[in-house]
PDB file of C-alpha atoms in Angstrom:
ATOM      1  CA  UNK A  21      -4.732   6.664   4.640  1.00 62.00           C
ATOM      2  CA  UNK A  22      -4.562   4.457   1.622  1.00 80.00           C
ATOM      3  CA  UNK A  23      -6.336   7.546  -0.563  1.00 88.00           C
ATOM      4  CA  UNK A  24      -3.358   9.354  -1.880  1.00 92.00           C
ATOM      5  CA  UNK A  25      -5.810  12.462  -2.403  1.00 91.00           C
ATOM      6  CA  UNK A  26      -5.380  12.589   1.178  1.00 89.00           C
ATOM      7  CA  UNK A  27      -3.403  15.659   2.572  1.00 89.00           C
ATOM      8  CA  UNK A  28      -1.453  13.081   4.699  1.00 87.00           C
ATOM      9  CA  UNK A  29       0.202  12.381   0.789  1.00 91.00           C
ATOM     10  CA  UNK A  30       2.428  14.625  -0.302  1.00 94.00           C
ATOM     11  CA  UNK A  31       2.497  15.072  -3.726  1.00 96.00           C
ATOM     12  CA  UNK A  32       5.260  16.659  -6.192  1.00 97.00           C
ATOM     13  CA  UNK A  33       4.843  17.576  -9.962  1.00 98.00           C
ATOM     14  CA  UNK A  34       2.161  14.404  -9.554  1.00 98.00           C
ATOM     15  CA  UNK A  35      -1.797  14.378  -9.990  1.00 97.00           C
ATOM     16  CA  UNK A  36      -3.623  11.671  -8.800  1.00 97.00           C
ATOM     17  CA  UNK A  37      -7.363  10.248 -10.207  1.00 97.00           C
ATOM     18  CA  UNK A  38      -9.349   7.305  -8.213  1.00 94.00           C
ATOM     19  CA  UNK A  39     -11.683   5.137  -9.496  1.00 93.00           C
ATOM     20  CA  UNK A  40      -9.921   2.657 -10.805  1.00 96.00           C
ATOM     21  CA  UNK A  41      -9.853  -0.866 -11.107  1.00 95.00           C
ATOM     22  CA  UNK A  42      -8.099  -2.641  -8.351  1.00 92.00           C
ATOM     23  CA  UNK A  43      -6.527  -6.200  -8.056  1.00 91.00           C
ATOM     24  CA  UNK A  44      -9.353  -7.378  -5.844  1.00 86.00           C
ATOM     25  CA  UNK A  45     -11.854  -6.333  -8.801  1.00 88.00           C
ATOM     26  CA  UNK A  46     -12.812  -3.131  -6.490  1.00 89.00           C
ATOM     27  CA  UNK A  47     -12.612   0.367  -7.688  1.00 92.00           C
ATOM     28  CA  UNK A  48     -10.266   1.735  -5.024  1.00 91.00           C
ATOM     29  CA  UNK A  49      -7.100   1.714  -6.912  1.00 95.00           C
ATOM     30  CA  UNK A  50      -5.846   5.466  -7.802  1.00 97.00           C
ATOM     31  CA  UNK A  51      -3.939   6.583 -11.262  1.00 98.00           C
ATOM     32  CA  UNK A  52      -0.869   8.916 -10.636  1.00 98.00           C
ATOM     33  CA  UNK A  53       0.626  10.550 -13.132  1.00 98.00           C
ATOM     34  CA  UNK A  54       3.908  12.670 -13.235  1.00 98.00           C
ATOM     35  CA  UNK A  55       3.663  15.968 -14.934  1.00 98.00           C
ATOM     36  CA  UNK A  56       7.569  16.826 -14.090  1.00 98.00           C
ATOM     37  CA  UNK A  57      10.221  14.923 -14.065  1.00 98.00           C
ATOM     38  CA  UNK A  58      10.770  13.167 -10.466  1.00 98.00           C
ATOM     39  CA  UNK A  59       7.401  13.157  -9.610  1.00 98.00           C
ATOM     40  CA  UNK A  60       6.284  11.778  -6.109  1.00 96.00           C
ATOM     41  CA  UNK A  61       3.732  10.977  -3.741  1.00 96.00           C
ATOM     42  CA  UNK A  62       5.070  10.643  -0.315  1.00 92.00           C
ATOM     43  CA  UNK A  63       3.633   9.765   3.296  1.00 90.00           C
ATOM     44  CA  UNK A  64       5.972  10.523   6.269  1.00 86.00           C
ATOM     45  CA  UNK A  65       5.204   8.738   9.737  1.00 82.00           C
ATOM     46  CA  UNK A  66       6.752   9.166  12.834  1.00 81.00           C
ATOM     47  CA  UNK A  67       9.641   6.173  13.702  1.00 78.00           C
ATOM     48  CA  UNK A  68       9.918   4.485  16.717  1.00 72.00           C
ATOM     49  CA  UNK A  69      10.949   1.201  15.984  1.00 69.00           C
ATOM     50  CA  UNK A  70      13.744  -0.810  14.538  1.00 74.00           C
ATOM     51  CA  UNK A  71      12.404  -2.169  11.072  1.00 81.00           C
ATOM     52  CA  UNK A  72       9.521  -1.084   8.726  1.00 84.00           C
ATOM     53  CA  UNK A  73       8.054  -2.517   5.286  1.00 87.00           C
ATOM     54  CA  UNK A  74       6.578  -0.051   2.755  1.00 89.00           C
ATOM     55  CA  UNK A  75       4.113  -2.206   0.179  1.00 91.00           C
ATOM     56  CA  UNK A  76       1.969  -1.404  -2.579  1.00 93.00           C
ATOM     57  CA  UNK A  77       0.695  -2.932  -5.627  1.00 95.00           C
ATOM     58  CA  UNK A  78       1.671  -1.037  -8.526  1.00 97.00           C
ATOM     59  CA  UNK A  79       1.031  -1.511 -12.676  1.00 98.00           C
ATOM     60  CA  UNK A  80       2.136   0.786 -15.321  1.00 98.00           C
ATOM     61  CA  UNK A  81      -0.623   2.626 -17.454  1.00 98.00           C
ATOM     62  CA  UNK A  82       1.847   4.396 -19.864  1.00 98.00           C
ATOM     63  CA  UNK A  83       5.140   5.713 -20.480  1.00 98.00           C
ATOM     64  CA  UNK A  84       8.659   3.687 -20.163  1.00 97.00           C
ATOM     65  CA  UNK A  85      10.532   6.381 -17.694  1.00 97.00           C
ATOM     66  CA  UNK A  86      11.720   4.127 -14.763  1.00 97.00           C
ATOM     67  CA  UNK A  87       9.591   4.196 -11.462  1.00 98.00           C
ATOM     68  CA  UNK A  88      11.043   3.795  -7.952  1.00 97.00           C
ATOM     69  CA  UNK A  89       9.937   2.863  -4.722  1.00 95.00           C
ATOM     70  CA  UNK A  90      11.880   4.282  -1.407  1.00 92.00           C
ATOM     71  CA  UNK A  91      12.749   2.164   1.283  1.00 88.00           C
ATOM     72  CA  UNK A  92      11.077   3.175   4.811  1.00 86.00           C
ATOM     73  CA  UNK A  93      14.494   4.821   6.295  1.00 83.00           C
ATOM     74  CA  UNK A  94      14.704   7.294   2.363  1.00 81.00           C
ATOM     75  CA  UNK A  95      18.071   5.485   2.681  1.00 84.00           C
ATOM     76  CA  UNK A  96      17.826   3.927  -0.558  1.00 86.00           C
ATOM     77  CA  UNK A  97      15.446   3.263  -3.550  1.00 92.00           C
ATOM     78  CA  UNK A  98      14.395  -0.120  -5.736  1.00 94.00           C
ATOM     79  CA  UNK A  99      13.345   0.623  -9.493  1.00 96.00           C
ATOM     80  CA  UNK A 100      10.238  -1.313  -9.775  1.00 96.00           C
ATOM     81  CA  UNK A 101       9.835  -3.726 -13.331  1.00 96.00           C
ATOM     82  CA  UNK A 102       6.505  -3.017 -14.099  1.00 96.00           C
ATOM     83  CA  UNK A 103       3.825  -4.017 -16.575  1.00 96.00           C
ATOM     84  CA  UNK A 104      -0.161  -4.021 -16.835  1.00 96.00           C
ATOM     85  CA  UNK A 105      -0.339  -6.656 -14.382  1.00 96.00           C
ATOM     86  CA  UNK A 106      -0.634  -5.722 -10.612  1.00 96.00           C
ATOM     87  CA  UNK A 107       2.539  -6.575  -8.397  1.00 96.00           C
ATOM     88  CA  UNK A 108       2.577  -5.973  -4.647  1.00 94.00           C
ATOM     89  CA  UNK A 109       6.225  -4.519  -4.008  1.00 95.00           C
ATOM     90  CA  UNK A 110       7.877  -4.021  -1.040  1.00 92.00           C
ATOM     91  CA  UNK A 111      10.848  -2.527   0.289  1.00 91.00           C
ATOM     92  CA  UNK A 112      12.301  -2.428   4.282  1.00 89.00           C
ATOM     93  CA  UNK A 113      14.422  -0.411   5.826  1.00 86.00           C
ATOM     94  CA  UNK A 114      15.509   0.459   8.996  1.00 82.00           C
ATOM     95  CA  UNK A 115      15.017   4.834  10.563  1.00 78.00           C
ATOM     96  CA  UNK A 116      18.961   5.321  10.408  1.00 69.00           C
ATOM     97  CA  UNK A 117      19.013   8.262  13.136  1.00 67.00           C
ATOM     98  CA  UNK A 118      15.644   9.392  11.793  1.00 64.00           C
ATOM     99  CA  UNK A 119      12.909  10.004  13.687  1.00 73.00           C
ATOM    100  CA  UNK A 120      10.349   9.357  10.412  1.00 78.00           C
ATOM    101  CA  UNK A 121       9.897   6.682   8.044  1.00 82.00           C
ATOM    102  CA  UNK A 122       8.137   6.928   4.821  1.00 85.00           C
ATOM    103  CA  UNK A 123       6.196   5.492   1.768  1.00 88.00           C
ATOM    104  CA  UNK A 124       7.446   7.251  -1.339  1.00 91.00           C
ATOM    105  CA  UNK A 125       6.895   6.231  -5.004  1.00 95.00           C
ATOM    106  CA  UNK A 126       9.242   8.225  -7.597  1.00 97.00           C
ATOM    107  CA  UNK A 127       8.158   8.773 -11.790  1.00 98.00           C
ATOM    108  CA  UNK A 128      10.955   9.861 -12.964  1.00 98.00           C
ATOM    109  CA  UNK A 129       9.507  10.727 -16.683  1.00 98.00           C
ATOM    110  CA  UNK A 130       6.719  13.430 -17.239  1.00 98.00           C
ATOM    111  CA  UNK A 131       4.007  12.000 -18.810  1.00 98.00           C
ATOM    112  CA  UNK A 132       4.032   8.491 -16.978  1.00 98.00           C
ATOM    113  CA  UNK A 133       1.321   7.205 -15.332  1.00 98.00           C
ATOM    114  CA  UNK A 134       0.761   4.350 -13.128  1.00 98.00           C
ATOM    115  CA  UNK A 135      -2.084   2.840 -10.969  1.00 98.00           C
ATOM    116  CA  UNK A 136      -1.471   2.295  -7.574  1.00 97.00           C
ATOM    117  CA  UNK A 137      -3.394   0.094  -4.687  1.00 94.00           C
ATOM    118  CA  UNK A 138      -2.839  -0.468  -0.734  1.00 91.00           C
ATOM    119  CA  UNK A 139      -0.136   1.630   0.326  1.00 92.00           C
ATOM    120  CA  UNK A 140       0.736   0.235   3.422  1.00 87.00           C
ATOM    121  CA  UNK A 141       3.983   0.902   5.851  1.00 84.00           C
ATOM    122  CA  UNK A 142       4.505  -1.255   9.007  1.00 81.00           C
ATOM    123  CA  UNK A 143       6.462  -1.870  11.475  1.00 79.00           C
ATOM    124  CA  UNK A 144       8.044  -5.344  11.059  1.00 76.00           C
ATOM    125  CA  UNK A 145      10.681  -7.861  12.605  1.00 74.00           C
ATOM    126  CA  UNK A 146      10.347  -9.145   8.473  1.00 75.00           C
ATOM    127  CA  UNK A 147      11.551  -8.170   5.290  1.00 80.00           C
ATOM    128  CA  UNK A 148       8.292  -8.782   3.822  1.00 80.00           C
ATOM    129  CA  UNK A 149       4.664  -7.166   4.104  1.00 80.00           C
ATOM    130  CA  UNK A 150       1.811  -8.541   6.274  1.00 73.00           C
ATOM    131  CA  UNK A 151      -1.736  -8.771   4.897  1.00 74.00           C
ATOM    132  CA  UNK A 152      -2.645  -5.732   3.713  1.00 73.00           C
ATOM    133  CA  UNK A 153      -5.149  -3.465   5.484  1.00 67.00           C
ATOM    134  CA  UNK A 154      -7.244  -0.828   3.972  1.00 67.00           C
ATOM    135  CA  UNK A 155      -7.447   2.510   5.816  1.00 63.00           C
ATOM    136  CA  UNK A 156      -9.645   5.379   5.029  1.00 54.00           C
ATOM    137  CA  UNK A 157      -9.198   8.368   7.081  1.00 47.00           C
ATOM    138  CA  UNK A 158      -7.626   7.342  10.268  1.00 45.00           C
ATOM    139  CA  UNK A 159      -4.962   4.287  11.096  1.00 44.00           C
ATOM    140  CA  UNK A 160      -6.341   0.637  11.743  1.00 43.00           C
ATOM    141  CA  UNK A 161      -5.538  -0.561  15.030  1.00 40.00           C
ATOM    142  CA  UNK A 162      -7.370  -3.800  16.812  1.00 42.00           C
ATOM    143  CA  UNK A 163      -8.033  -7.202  16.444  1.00 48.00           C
ATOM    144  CA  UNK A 164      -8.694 -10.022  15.367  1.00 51.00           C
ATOM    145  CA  UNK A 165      -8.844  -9.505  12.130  1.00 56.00           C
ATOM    146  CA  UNK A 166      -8.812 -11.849   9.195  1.00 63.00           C
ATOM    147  CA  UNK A 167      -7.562 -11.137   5.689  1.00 63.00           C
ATOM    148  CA  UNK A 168      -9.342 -12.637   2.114  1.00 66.00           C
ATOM    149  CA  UNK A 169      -7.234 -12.624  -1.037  1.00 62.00           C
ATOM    150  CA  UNK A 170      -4.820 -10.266   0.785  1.00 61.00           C
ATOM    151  CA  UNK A 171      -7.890  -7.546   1.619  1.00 64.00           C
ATOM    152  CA  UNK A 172      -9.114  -6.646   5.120  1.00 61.00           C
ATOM    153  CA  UNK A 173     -12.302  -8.518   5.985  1.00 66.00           C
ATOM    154  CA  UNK A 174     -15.227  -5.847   7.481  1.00 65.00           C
ATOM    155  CA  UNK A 175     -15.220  -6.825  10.840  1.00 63.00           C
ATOM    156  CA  UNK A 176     -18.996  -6.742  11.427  1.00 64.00           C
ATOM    157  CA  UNK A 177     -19.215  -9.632   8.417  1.00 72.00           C
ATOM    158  CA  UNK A 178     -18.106 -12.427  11.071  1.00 69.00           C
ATOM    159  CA  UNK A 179     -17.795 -13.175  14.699  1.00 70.00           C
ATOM    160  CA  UNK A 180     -15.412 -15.766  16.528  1.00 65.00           C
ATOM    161  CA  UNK A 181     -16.315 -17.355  19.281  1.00 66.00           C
ATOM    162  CA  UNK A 182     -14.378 -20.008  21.148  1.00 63.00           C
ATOM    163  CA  UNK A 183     -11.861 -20.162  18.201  1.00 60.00           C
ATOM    164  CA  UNK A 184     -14.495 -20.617  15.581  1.00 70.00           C
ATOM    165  CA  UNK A 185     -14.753 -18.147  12.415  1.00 72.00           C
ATOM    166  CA  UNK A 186     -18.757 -17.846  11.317  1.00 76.00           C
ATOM    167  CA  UNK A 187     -19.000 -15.268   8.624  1.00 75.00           C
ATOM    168  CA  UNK A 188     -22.517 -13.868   7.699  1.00 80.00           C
ATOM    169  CA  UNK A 189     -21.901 -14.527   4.348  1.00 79.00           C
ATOM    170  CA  UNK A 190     -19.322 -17.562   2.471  1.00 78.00           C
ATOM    171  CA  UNK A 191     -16.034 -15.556   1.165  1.00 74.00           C
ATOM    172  CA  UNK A 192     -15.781 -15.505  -2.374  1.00 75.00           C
ATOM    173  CA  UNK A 193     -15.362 -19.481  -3.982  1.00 76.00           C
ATOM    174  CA  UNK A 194     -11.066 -20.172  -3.522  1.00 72.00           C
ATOM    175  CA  UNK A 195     -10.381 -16.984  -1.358  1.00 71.00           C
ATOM    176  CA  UNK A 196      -7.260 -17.344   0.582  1.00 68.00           C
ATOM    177  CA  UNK A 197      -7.783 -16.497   3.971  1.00 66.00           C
ATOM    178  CA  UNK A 198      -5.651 -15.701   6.825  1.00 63.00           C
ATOM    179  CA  UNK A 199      -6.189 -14.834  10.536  1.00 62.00           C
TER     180      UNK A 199
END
């Protein structure tokens, strides 16, 4: 799940408040804020593969403390450089003997706060993230799919027959889509 109010998140001397704005100009982004010193939020997912990505997009809200990301296999950690804008940033890693991987963003100052959008963790022959795809309560798995400015598109908005894309309604004016 991409809410980290979710039980699947666990959370560590870190609340978490939704509603904000996200980089799609949505509302689904989520604020966490530490209230201890190494704060996290963490999802843990079973392994069974050689090479996973961990994405999100992240911007600071306040504070200066340094904020880390994890790399899939907990082996290792990037310190994100963050400012109001959104960044996606992603990390890989391979399960070293592990039979988990995991998503898991550190605040290492009380009193920080950033906003957070799309966690995503994947199984990947790349370094680098796929299109993201939104998740609510339960994992997305099927196909086709086709992404708009980096965003899921709802299924039931298009069909494709014979290798032709018709959408019930024109994506947004300059959306880059993928498929």
């Amino acid at each position: 799940s991409d809410d980290l109010t979710n039980a699947a998140w666990s959370k560590s001397g870190a609340t978490v408040a939704g509603g904000v704005s996200d980089p799609f100009g949505g509302a689904a982004a989520q604020t966490v804020t530490a209230t201890a010193a190494n704060a996290y939020i963490a999802q843990f997912q079973a392994a069974s593969g050689a090479n996973y990505v961990s994405s999100m997009w992240v911007r600071r809200r306040s504070g200066s403390g340094a904020i880390k990301l994890s790399n899939p296999a907990h082996t290792g950690v990037t310190t994100l450089t963050l400012s109001s804008s959104w960044q996606r940033f992603a990390v890989s890693g391979a399960p070293s003997g592990a039979d988990y991987v995991n998503s898991l963003l550190i605040l290492t100052t009380s009193g920080d706060a950033v906003d957070v959008y799309g966690p995503q963790l994947e199984q990947s022959l790349a370094s680098t993230p796929g299109p993201y795809f939104q998740t609510l309560a339960t994992d997305y798995c099927g196909g086709p799919w086709i992404t708009a400015a980096g965003a899921l598109v709802n299924p039931q908005t298009y069909t494709i027959s014979n290798g032709a894309v018709t959408f019930a309604a024109a994506p947004a004016s300059g959306a880059a889509l993928a498929w």
